[in-house]
Structure formats: C-alpha cells, structure tokens
N, C-alpha and C. Protein backbone atom coordinates (compact mmCIF):
# COMPACT_ATOMS: atom_id res chain seq x y z
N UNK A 1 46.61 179.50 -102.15
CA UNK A 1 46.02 180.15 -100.98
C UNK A 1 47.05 180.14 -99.85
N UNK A 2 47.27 181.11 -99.07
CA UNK A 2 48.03 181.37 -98.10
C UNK A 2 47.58 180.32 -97.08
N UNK A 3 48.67 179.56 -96.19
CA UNK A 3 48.75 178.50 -95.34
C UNK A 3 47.85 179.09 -94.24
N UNK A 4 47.72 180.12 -93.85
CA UNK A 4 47.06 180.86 -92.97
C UNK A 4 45.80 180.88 -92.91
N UNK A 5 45.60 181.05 -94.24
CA UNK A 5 44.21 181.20 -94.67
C UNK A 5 43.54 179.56 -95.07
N UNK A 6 44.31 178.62 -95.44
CA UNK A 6 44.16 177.87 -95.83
C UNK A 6 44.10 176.76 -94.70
N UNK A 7 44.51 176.71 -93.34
CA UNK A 7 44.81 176.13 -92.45
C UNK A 7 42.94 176.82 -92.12
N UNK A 8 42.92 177.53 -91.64
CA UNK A 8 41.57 178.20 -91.14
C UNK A 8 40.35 177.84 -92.33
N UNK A 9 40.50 177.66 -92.66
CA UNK A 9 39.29 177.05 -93.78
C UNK A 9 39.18 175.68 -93.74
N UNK A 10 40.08 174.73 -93.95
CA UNK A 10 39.82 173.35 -93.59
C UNK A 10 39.71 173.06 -92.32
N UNK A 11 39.78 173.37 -91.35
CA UNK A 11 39.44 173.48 -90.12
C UNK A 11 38.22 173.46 -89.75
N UNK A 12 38.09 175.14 -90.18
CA UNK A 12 36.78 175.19 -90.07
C UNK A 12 35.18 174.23 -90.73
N UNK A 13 35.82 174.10 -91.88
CA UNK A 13 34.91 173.08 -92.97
C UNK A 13 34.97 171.88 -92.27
N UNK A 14 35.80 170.97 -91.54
CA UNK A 14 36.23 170.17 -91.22
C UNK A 14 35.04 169.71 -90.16
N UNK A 15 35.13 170.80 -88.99
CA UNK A 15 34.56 170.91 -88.16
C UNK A 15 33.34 171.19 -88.05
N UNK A 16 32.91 171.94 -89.38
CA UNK A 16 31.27 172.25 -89.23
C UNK A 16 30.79 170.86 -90.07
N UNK A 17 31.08 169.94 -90.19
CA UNK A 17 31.04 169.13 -91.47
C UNK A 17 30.40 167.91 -90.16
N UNK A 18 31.40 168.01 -89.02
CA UNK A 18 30.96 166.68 -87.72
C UNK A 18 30.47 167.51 -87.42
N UNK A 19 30.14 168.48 -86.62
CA UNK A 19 28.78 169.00 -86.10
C UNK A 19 27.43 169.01 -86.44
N UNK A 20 27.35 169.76 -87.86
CA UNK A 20 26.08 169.33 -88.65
C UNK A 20 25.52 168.20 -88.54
N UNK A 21 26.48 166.94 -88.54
CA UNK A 21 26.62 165.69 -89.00
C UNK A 21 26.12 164.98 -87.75
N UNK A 22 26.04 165.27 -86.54
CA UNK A 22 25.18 165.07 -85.63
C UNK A 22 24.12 165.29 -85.54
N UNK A 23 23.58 166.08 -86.06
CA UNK A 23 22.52 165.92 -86.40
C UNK A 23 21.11 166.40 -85.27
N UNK A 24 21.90 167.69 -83.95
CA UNK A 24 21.77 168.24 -83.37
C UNK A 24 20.50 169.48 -83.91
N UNK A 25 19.16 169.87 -83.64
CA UNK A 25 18.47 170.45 -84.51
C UNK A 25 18.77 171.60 -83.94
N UNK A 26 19.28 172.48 -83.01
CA UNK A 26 19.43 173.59 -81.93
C UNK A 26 20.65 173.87 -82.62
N UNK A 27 21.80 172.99 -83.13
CA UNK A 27 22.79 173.56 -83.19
C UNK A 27 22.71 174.12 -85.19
N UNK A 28 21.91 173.02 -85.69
CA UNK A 28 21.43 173.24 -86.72
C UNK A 28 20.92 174.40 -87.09
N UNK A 29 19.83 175.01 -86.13
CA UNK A 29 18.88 176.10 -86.32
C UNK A 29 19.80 177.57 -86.47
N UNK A 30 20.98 177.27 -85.42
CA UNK A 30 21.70 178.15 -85.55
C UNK A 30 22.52 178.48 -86.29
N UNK A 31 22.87 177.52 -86.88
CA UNK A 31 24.00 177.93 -87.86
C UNK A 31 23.29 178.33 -89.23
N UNK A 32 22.20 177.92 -89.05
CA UNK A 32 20.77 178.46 -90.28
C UNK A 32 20.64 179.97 -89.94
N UNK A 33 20.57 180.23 -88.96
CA UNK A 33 20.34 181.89 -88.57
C UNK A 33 21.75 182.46 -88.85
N UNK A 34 22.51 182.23 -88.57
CA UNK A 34 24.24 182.69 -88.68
C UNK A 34 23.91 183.07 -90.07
N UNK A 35 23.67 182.33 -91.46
CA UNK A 35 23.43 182.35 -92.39
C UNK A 35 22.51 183.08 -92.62
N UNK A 36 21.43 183.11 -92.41
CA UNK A 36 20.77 183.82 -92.76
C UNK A 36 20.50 185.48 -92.55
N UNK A 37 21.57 185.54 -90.82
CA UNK A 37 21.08 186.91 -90.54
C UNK A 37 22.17 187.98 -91.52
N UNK A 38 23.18 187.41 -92.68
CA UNK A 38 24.41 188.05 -92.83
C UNK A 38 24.00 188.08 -94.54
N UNK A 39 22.88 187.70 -94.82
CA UNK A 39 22.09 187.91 -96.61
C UNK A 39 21.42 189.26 -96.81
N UNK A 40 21.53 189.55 -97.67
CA UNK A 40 21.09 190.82 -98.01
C UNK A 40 20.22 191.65 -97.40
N UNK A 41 19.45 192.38 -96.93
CA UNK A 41 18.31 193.02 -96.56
C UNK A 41 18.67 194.44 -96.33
N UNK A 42 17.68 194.94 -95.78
CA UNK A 42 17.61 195.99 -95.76
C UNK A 42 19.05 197.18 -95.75
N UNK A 43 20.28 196.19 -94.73
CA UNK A 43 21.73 196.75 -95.11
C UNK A 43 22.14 195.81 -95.97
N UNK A 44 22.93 196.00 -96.48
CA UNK A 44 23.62 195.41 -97.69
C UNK A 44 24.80 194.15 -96.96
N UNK A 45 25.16 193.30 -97.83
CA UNK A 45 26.08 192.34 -96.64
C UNK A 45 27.76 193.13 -96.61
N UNK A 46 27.73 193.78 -97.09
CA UNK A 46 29.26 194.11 -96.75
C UNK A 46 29.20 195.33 -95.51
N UNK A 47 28.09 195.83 -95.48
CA UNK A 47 27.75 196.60 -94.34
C UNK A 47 27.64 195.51 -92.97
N UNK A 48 26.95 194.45 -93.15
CA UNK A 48 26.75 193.36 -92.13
C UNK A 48 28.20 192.88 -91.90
N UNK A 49 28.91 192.76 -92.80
CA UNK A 49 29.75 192.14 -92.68
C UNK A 49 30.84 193.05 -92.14
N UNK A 50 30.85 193.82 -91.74
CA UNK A 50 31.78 195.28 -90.88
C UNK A 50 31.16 194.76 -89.73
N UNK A 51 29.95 194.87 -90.02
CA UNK A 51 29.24 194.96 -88.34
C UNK A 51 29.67 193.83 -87.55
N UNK A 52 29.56 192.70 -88.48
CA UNK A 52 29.93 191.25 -87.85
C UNK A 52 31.84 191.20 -87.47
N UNK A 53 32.45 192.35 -88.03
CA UNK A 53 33.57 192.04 -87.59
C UNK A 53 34.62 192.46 -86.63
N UNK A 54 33.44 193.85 -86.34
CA UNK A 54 33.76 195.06 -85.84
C UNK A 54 32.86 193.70 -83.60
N UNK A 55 31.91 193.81 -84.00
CA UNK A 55 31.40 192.56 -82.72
C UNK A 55 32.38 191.69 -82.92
N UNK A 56 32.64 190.70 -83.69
CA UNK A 56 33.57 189.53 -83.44
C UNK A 56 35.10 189.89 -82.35
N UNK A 57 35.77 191.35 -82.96
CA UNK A 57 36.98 191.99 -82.64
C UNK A 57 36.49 192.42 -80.84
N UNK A 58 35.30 193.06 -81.17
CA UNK A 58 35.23 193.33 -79.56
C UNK A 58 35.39 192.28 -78.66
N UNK A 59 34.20 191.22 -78.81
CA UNK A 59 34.03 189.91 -77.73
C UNK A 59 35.36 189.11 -77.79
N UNK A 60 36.38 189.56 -78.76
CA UNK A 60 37.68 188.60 -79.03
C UNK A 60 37.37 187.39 -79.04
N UNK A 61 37.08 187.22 -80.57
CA UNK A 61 36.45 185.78 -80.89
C UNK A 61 37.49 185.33 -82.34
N UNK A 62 38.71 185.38 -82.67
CA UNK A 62 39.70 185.17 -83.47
C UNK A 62 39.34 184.50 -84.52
N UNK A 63 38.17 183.58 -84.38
CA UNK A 63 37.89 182.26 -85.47
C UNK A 63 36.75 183.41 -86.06
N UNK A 64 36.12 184.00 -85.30
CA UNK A 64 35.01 184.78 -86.03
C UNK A 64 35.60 185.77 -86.86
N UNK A 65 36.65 186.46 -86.40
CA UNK A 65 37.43 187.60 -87.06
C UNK A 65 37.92 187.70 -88.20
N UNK A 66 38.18 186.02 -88.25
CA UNK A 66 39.09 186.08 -89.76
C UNK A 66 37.41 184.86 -90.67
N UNK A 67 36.85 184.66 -89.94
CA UNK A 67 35.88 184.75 -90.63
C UNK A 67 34.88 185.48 -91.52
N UNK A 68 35.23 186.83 -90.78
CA UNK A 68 34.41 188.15 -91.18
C UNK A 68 35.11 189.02 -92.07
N UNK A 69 36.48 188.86 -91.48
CA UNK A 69 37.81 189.34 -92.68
C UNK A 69 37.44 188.77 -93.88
N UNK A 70 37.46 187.30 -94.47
CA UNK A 70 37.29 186.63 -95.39
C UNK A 70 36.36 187.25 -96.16
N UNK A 71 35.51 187.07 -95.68
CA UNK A 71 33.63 187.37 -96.35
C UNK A 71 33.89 188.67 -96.83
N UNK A 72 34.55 189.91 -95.67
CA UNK A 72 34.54 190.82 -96.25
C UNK A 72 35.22 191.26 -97.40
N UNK A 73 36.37 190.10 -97.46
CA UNK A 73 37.30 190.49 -98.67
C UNK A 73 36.69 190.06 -99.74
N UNK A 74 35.98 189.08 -99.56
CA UNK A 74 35.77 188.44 -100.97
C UNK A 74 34.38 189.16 -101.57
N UNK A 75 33.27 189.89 -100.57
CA UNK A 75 32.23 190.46 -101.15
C UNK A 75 33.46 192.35 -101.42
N UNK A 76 34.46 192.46 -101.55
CA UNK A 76 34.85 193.64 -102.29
C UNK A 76 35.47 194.74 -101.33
N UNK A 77 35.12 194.47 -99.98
CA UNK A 77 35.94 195.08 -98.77
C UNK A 77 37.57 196.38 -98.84
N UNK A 78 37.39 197.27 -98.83
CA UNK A 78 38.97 197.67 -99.29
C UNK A 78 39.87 197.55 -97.76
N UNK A 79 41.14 197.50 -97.70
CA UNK A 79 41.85 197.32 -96.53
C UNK A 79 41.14 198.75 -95.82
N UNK A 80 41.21 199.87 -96.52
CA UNK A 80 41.04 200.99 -95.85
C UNK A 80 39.87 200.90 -94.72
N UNK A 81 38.73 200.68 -95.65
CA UNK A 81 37.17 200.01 -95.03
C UNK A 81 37.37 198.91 -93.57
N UNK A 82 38.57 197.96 -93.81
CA UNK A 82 38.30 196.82 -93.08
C UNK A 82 39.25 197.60 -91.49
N UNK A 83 40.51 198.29 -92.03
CA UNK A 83 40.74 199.33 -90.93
C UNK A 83 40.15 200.08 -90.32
N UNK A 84 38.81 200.97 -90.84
CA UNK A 84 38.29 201.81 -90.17
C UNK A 84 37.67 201.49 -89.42
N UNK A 85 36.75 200.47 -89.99
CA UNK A 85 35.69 199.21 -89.05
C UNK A 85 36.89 198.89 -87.91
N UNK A 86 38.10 198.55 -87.91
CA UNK A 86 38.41 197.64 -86.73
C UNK A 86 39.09 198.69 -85.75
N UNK A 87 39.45 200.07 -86.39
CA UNK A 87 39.61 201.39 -85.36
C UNK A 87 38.47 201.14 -84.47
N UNK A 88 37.06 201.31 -85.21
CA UNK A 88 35.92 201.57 -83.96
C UNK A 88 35.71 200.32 -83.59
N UNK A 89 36.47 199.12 -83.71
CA UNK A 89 36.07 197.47 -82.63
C UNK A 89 37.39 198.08 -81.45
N UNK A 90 38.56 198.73 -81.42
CA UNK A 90 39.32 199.10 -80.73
C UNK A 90 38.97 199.78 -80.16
N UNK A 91 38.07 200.86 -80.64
CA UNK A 91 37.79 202.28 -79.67
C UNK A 91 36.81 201.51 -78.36
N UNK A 92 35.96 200.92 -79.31
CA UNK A 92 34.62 200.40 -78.39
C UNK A 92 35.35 199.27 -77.22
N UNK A 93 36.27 197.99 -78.01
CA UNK A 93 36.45 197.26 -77.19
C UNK A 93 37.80 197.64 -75.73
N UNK A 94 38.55 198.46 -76.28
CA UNK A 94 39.91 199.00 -75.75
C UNK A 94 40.69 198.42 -76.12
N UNK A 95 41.80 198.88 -75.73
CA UNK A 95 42.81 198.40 -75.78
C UNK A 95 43.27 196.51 -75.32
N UNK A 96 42.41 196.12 -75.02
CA UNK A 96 42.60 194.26 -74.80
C UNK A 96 42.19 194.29 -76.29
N UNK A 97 41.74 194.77 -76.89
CA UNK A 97 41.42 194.33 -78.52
C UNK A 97 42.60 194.19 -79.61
N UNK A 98 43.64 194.98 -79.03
CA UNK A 98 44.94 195.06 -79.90
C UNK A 98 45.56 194.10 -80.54
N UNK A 99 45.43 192.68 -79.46
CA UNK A 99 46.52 191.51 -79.86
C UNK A 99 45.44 191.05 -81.29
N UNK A 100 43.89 191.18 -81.46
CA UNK A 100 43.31 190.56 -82.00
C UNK A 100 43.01 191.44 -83.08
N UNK A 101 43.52 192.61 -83.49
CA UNK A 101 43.51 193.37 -83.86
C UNK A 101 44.93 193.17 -85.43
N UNK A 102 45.96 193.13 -84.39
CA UNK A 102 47.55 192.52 -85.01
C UNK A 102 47.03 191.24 -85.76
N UNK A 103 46.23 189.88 -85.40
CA UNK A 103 46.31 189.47 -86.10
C UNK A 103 45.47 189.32 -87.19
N UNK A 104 44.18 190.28 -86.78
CA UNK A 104 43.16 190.60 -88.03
C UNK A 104 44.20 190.78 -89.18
N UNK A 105 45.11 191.82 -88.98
CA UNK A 105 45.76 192.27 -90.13
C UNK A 105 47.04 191.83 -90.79
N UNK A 106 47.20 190.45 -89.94
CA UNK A 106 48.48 189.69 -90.45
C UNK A 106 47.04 188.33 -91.39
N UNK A 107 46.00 188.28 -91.24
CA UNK A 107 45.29 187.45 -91.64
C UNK A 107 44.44 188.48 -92.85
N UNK A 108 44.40 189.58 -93.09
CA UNK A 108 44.03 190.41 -94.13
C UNK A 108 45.22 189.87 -95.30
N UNK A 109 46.49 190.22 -94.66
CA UNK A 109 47.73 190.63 -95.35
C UNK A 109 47.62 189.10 -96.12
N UNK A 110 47.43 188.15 -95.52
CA UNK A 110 47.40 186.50 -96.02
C UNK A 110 46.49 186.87 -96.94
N UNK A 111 45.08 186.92 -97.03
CA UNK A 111 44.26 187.19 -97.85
C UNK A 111 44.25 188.11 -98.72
N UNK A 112 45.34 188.66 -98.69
CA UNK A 112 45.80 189.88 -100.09
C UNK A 112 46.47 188.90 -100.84
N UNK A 113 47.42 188.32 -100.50
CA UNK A 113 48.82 187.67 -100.60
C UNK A 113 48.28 186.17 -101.51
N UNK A 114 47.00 185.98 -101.26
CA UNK A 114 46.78 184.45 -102.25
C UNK A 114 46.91 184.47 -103.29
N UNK A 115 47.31 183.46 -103.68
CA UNK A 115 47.31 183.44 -105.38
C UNK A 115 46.39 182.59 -106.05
C-alpha cells in the first residue's frame, strides 16, 4: 500500500479507535449516522459516495477527501467519474478548492499505484 495511503489509514484507525473508546454516546451516535447515511438506499453508494466527496472538496475538509477518494475507489469508481465529480466540487466551491483538489489527485494516483 502506498505510504500515503497507508499513513492516512492508520491514523485514522488509530484515532477513531481512542475516540470510540471514550465512550462518548453523541460522538458515538454520530459516527453511527456517518455510517449509516453512506449504505445503500434509494441512491446507490457510489453515487453517495461522489456526493460525499464532491461536499468534503467544497468545505475543504482533506481527511474527508481522501476518505471519500478511498471508498470511492474501492466500491469501483473510474478516475474519469472521480474527476468529473471534483470539476463540479471546483465549479461550486471556486477556485480556493484547487490546492485540495491537487491533492485529491496525488492521493487517487497513490491509490492506483498500491500493490
């Protein structure tokens, strides 16, 4: 797995691992909804999962981005798909979206690149 990708995953696991682990029921509930709102229904999750990445890119939320990158790659995502989605997080968010934009796609390119 690319260091990139691989650095951002234990991190993240790392970190949701002491949070949970507090045992916080508010912070709990939410990360239950996070989960739950991104499962199948009525759109399909790779549709959710544009949507979730195309919002993440606007609000410039970097940990969410390559969160949503991930998911999307691994439920079947094509680069083309994950570009078009992040054209309209650029159009919508402007141009401040760019830097987060560059590294959506240096963090795609990692996630092509694993072995």
């Amino acid at each position: 797995m690319s260091d990139l990708v691989q650095e951002f995953n234990d991190y993240r696991s790392k970190m949701n691992e002491k949070l949970l682990a507090d045992n916080n029921l508010v912070i709990k509930r939410i990360f239950n909804l996070d989960t739950n709102a991104y499962a199948e229904g009525a759109l399909d999750v790779k549709t959710k999962e544009l949507l979730g990445l195309v919002a993440s890119a606007v609000l410039r939320c970097d940990d969410c981005i390559k969160y949503h990158l991930e998911t999307s790659y691994k439920h079947g995502i094509t680069k083309e798909e994950m570009m078009e989605a992040m054209g309209i997080a650029t159009l919508v968010g402007g141009t401040i979206v760019i830097p987060h934009l560059r590294r959506a796609y240096e963090f795609w390119e990692a996630l092509e690149n694993q072995k």
